[in-house]
Short mmCIF file of C-alpha atoms and ligand atoms in Angstrom, two decimals:
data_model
loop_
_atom_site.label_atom_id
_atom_site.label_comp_id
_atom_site.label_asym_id
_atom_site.label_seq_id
_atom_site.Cartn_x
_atom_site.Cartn_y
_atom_site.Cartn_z
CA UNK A 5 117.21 -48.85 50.41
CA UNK A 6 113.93 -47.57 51.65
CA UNK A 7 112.97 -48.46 55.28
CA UNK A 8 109.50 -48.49 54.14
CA UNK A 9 107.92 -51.95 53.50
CA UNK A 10 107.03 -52.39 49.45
CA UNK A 11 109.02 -49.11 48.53
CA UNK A 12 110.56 -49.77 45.25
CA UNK A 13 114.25 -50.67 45.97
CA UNK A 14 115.66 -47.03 44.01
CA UNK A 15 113.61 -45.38 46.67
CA UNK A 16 115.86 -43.09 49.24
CA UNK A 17 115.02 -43.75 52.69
CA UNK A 18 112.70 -41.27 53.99
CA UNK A 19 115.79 -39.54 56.32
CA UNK A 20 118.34 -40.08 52.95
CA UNK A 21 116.63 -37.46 50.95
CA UNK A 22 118.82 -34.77 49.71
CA UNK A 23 117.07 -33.19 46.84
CA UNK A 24 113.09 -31.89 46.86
CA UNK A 25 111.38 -30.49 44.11
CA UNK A 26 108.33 -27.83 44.89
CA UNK A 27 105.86 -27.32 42.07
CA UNK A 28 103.75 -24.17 42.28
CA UNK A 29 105.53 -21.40 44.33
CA UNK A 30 103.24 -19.20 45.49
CA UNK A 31 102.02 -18.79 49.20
CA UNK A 32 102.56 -22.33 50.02
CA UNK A 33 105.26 -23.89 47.36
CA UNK A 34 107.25 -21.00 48.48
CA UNK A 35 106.64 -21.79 52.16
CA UNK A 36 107.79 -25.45 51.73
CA UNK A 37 110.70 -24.08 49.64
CA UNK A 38 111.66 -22.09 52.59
CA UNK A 39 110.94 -24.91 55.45
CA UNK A 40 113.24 -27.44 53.12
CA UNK A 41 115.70 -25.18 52.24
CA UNK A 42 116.12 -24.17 56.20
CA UNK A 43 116.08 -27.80 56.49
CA UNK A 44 119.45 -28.50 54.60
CA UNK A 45 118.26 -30.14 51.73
CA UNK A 46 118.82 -29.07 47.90
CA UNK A 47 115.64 -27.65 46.81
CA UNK A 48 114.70 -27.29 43.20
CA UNK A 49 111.28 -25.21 42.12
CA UNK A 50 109.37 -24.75 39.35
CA UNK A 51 106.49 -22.15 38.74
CA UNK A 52 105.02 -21.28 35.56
CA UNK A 53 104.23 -17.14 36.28
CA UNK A 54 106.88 -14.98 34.90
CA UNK A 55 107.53 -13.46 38.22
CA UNK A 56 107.52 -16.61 39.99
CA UNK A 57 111.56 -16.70 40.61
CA UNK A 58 111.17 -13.32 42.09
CA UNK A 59 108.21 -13.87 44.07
CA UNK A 60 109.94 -17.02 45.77
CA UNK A 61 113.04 -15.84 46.87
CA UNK A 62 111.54 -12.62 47.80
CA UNK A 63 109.40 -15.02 49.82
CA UNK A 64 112.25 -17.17 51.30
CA UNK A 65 114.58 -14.12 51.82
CA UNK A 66 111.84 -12.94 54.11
CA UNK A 67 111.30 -16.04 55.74
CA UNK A 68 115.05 -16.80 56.21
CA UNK A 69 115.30 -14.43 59.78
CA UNK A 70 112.45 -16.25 61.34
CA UNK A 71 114.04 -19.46 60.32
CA UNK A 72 117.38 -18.63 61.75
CA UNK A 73 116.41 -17.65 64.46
CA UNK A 74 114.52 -21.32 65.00
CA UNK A 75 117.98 -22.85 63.99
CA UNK A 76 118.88 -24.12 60.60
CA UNK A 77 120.08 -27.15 59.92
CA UNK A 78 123.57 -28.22 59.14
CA UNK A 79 124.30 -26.71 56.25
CA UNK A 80 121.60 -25.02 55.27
CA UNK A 81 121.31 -22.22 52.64
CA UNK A 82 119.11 -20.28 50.55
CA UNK A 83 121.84 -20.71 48.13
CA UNK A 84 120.82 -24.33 47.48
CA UNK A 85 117.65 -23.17 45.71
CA UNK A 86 117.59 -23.78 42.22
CA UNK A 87 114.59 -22.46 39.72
CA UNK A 88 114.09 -24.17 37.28
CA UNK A 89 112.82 -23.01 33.09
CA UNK A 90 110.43 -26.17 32.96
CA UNK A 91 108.31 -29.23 35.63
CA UNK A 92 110.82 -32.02 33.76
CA UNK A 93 113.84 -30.27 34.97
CA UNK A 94 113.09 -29.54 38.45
CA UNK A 95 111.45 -33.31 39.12
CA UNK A 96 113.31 -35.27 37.03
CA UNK A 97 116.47 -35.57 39.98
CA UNK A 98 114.48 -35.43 43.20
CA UNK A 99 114.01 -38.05 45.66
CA UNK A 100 110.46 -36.17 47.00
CA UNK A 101 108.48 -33.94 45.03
CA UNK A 102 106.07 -31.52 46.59
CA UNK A 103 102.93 -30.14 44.71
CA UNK A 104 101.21 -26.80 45.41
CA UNK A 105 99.29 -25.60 42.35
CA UNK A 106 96.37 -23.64 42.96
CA UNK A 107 93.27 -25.16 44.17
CA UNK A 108 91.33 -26.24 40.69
CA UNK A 109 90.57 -29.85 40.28
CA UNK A 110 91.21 -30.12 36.52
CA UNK A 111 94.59 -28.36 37.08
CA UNK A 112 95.56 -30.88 39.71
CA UNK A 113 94.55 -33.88 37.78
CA UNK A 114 96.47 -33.00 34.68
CA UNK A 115 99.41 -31.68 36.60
CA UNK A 116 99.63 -34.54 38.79
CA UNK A 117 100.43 -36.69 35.69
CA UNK A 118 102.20 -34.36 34.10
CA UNK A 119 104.64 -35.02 37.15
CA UNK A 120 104.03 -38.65 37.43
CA UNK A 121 105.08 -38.96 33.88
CA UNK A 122 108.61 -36.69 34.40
CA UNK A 123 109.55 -38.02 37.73
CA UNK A 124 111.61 -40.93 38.59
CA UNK A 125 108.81 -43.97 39.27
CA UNK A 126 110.62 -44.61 42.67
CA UNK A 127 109.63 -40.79 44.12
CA UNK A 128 106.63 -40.19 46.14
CA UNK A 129 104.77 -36.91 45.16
CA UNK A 130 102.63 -34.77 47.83
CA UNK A 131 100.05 -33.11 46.83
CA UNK A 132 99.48 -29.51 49.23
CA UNK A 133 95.39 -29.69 48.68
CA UNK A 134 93.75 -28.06 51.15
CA UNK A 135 90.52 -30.15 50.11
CA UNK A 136 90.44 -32.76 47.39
CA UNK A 137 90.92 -36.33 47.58
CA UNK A 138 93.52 -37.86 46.32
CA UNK A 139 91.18 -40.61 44.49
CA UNK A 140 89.88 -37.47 42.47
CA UNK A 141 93.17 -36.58 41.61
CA UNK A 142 95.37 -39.47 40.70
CA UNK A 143 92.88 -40.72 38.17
CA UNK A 144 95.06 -39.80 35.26
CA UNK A 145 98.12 -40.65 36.54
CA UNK A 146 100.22 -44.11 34.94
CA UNK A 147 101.97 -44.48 38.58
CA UNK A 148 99.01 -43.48 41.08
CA UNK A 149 100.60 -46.18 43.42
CA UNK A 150 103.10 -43.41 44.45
CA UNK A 151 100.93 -39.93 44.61
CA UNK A 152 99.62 -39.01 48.50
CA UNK A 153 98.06 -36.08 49.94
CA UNK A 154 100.67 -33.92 52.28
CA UNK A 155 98.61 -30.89 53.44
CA UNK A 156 100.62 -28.34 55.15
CA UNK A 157 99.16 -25.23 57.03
CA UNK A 158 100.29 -21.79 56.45
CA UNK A 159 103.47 -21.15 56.45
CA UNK A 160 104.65 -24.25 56.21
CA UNK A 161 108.43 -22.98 57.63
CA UNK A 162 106.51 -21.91 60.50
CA UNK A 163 103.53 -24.96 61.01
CA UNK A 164 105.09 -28.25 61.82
CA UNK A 165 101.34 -30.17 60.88
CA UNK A 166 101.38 -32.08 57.80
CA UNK A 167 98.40 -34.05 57.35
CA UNK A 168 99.15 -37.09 54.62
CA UNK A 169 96.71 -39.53 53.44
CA UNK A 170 96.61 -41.60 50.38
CA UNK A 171 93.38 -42.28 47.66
CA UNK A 172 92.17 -45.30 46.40
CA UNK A 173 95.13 -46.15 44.01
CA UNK A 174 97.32 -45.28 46.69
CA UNK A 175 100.20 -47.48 47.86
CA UNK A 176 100.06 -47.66 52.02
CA UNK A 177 103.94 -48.04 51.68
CA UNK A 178 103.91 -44.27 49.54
CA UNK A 179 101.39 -43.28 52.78
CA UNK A 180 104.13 -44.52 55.39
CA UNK A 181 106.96 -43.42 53.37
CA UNK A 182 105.65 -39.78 52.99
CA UNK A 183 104.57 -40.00 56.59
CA UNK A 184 108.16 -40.61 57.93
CA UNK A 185 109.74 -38.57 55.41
CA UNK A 186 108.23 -35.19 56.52
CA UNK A 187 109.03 -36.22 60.11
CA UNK A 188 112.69 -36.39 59.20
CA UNK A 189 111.91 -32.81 57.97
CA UNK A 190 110.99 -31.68 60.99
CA UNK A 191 107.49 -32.10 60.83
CA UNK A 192 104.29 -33.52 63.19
CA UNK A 193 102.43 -35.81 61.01
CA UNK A 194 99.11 -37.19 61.32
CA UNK A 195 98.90 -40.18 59.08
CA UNK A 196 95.27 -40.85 58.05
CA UNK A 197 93.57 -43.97 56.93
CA UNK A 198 90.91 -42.90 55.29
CA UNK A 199 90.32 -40.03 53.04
CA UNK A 200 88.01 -37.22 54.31
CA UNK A 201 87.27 -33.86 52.81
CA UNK A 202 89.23 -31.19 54.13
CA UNK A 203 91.45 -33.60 56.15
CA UNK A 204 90.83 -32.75 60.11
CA UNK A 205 92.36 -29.68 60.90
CA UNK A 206 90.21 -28.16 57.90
CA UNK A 207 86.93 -29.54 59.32
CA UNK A 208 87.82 -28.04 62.49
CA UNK A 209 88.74 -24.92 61.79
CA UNK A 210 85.92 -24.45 58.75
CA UNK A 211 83.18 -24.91 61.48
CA UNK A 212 84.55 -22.43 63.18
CA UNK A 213 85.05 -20.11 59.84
CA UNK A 214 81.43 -21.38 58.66
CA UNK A 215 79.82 -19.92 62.10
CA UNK A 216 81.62 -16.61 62.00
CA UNK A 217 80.51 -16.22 58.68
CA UNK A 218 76.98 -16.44 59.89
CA UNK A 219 77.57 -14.30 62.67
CA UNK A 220 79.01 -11.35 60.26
CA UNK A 221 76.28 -12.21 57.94
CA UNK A 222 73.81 -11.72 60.34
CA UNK A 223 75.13 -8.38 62.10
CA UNK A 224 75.32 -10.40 65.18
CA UNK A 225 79.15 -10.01 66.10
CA UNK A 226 82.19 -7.70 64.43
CA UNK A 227 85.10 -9.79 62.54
CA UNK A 228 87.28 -7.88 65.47
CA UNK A 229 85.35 -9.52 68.21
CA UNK A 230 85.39 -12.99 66.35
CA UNK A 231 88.74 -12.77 66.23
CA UNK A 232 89.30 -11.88 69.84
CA UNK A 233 87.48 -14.28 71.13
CA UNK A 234 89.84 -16.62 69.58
CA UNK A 235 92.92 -14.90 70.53
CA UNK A 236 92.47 -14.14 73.86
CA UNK A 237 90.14 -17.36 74.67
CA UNK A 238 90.06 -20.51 72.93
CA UNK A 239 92.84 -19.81 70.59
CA UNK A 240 95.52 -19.80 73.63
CA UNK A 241 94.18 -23.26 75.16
CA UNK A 242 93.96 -24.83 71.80
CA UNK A 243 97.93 -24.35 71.04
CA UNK A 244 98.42 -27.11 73.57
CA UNK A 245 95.95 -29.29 74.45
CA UNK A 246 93.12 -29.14 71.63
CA UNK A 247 89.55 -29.01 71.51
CA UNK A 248 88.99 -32.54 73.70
CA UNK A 249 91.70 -32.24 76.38
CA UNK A 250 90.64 -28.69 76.92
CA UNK A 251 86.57 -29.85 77.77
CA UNK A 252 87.83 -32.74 79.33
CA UNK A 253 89.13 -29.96 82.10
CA UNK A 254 85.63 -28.35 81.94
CA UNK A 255 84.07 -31.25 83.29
CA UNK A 256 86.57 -30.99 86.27
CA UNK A 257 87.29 -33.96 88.25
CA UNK A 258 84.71 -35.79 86.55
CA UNK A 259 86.27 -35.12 82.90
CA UNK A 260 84.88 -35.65 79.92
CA UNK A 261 82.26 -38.10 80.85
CA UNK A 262 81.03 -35.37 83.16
CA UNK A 263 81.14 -32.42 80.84
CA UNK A 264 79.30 -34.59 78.03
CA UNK A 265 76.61 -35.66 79.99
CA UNK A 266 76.34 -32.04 82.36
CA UNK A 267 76.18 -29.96 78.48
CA UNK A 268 76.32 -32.63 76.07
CA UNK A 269 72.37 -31.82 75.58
CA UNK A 270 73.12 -28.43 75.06
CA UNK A 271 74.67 -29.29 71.39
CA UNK A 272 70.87 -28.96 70.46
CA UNK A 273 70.44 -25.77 71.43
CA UNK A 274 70.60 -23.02 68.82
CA UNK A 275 74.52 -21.95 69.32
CA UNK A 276 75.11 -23.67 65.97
CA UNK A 277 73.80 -23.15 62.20
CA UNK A 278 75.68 -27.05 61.65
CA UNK A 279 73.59 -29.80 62.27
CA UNK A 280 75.03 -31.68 66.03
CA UNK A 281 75.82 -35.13 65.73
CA UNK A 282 73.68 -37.56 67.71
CA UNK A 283 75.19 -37.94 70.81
CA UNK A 284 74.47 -41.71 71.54
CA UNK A 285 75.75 -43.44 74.15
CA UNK A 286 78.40 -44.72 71.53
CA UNK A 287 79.77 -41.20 70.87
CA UNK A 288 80.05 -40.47 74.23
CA UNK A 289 81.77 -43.57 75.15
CA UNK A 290 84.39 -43.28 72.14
CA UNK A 291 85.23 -39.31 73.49
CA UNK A 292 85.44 -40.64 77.07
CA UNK A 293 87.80 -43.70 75.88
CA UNK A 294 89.78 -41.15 73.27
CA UNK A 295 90.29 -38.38 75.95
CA UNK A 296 91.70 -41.10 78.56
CA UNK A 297 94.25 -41.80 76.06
CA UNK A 298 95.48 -38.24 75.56
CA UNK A 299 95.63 -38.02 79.39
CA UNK A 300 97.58 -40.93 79.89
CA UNK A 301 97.11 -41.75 83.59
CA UNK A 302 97.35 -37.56 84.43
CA UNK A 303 95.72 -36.41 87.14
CA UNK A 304 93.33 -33.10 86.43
CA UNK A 305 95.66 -31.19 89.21
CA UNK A 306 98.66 -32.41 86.58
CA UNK A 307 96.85 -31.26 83.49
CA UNK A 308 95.95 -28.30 85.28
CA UNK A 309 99.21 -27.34 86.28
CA UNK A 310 100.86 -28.02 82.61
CA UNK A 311 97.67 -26.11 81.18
CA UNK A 312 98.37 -23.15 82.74
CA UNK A 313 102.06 -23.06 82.94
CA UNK A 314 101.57 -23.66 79.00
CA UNK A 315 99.18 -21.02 78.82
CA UNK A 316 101.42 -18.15 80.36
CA UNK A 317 104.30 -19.56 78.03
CA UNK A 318 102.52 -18.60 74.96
CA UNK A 319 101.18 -15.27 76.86
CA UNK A 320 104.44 -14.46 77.64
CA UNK A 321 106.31 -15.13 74.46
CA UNK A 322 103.25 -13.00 72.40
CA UNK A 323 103.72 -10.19 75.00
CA UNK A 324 107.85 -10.08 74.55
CA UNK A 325 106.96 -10.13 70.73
CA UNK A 326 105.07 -7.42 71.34
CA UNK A 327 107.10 -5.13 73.53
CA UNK A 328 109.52 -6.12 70.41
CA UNK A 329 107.17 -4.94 67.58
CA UNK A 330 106.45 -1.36 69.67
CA UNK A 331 110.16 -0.91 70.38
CA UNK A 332 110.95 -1.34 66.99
CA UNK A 333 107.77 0.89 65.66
CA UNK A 334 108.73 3.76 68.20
CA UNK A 335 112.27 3.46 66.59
CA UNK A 336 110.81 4.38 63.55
CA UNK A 337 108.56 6.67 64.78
CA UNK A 338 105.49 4.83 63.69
CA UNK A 339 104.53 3.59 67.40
CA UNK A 340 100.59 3.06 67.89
CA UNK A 341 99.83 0.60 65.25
CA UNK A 342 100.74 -2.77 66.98
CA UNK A 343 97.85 -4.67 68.27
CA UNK A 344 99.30 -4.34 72.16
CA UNK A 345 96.21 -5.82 73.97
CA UNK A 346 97.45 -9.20 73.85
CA UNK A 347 98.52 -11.75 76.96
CA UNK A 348 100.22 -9.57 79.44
CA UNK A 349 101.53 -12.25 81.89
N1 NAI B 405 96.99 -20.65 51.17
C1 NAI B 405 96.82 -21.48 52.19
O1 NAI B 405 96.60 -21.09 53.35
C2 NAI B 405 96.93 -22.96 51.98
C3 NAI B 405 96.90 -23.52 50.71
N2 NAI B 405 97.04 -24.88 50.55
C4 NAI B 405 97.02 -25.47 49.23
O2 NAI B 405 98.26 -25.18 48.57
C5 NAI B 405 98.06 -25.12 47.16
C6 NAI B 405 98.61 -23.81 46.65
O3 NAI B 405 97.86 -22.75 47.24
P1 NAI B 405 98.50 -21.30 47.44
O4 NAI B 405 99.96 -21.42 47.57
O5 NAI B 405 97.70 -20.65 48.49
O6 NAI B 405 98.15 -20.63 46.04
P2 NAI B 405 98.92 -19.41 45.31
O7 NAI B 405 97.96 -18.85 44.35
O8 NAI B 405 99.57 -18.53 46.29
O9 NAI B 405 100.08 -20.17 44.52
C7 NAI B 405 99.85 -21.03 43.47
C8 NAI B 405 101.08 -21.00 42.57
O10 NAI B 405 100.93 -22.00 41.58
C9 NAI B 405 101.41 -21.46 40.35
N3 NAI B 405 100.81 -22.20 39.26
C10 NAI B 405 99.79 -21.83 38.43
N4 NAI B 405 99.57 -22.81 37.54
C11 NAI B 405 100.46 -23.79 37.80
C12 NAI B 405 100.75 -25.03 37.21
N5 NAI B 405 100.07 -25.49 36.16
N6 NAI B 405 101.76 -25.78 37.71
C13 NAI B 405 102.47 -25.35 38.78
N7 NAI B 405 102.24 -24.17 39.38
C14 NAI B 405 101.26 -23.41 38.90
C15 NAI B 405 101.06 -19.99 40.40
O11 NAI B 405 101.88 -19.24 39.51
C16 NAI B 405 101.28 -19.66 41.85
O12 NAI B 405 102.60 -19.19 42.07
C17 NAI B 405 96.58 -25.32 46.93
O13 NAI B 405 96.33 -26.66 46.64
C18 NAI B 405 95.97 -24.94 48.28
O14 NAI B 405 94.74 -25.57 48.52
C19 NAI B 405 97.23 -25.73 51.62
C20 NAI B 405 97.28 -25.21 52.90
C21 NAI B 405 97.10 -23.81 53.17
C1 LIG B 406 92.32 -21.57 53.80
N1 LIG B 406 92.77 -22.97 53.68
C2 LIG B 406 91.60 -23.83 53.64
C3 LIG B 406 93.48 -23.07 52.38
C4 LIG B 406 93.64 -23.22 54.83
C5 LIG B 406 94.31 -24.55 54.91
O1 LIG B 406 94.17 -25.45 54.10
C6 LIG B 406 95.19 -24.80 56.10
C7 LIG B 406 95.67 -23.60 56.86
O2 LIG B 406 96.76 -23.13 56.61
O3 LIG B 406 94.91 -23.12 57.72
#
């Protein structure tokens, strides 16, 4: 039986699946193979390219040291892979099916239903879209009820955020199911409500793209100082305590109510090509309220302290890969190529 209120009673529970079909196994489908495989479940794929088969366990083969290292779980094996000649045969035994065709909206409709119609009408199906809703895509689908949005980010045996949200034909007990499925597989779920293009860690990190395209369209910065400024700025605050928590600091002991109202005027200035959002007093009250939350009664000196003892973890850990990569490049005589101006704590 499900734990999930309103799954139909056939349904596995979320943490009693055992087999997983991916469909599409490129970049992504093979990632997922990997991450499920590593995760001790029976995998079976399907991809329609003729060199798919070799493509995705060339792709999990490669995968498989990273993975080990991380610890696999009981049981786990890349022998438990199966490809399979045709979509009916991989889907038709699975208790989860995971889509990741590539990005074309016709494609995804009609392959959606394709899998709708050869699946079991107890399995919920992700879909990997980086982008569409899933009200645009379960419109030809005869079981819609069951058909969610699980967007992974790349490599999904590396990434634990899955972001899962369901469309307007979507059951919420397919949305909660899904939710607490990938958890059991090892992932950190946001469960949305309501459907959004791009999800929110595409939003996010497209603004970002959208304004280093302008700034390489313009001649006004190099892709190598874009991407440095990332790496050895933002990028190594923002793998622990995300945009808000980490302007909540900049506002020191005053927080985020401080650091809104000291630069939230300067959101009009021309930094941006996007178009700021009104900061009303409403907006600032719901970032001051939301940010609270995250800290959870922590004093700055607290955050501060776990900020930057967080901050050297990650330095440190890039640095020891690092020294890894240029031992292993002066072993084979290649040494010079690594990019070595990393953290250094
Ligand atoms: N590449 C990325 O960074 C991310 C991609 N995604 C999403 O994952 C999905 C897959 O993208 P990628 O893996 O990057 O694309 P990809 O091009 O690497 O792989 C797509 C695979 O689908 C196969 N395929 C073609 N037609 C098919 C069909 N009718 N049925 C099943 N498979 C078919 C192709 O042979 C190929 O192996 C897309 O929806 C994309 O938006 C989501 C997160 C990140
Ligand atoms: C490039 N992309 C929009 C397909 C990326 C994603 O969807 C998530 C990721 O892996 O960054």
């Amino acid at each position: 039986m499900a734990e999930t209120n309103g799954a139909p009673a056939a349904t596995a529970a979320p943490g009693g699946v055992r087999t997983v079909a991916c469909v599409g196994a490129g970049v992504i489908g093979g990632g997922w193979v990997a991450h499920f495989l590593a995760r001790g479940y029976d995998v079976r794929a399907w991809d329609p390219a003729p060199d798919a088969e070799r493509r995705l366990r060339d792709l999990v083969a490669s995968a498989w040291p990273a993975l080990t290292r991380l610890g696999l779980a009981e049981g786990a094996s890349m022998d438990r892979l199966t490809v399979t000649g045709t979509l009916a045969e991989a889907v038709a035994e699975a208790d989860f099916v995971q889509e990741s065709a590539p990005e074309r909206i016709d494609l995804k409709i009609s392959l959606l239903a394709e899998i709708d119609e050869a699946a079991p009408g107890h399995v919920v199906v992700g879909s990997s879209t980086s982008g569409y809703s899933m009200s645009e895509m379960q419109v030809k689908a005869a079981r819609p009820e069951r058909l969610v949005v699980g967007h992974p980010f790349n490599p999904p045996y590396l990434v634990p955020l899955v972001e899962v949200v369901g469309g307007e034909s979507t059951e919420r007990w397919a949305v909660e199911w899904a939710s607490e499925f990938y958890r059991a597989a090892g992932k950190q779920v946001i469960t949305m409500d309501r459907e959004l293009p791009g999800f929110i860690g595409n939003r996010i990190q497209e603004a970002a793209w959208r304004e280093a395209l302008h700034m390489v369209a313009e001649g006004e910065a190099t892709v190598e100082q874009i991407d440095r400024s990332m790496t050895a700025g933002m990028g190594l605050r923002w793998a622990f305590f995300g945009p808000c928590l980490t302007f909540h600091l900049a506002g020191g002991e005053g927080g985020m109510a401080h650091m809104l109202d000291h630069f939230g005027p300067s959101l009009k200035a021309p930094w941006t090509r996007l178009e700021a959002p009104e900061l009303t007093a409403g907006l600032r009250d719901a970032m001051v309220a939301g940010t609270d939350e995250v800290v959870a009664g922590r004093s700055t000196a607290e955050l501060i302290e776990q900020r930057d003892r967080r901050m050297i973890a990650v330095m440190r850990a890039l640095a020891e890969v690092e020294a890894e990569e240029a031992a292993e490049a002066r072993a084979r005589g290649t040494e010079g190529n690594e990019d070595t101006e990393g953290g250094g704590a």
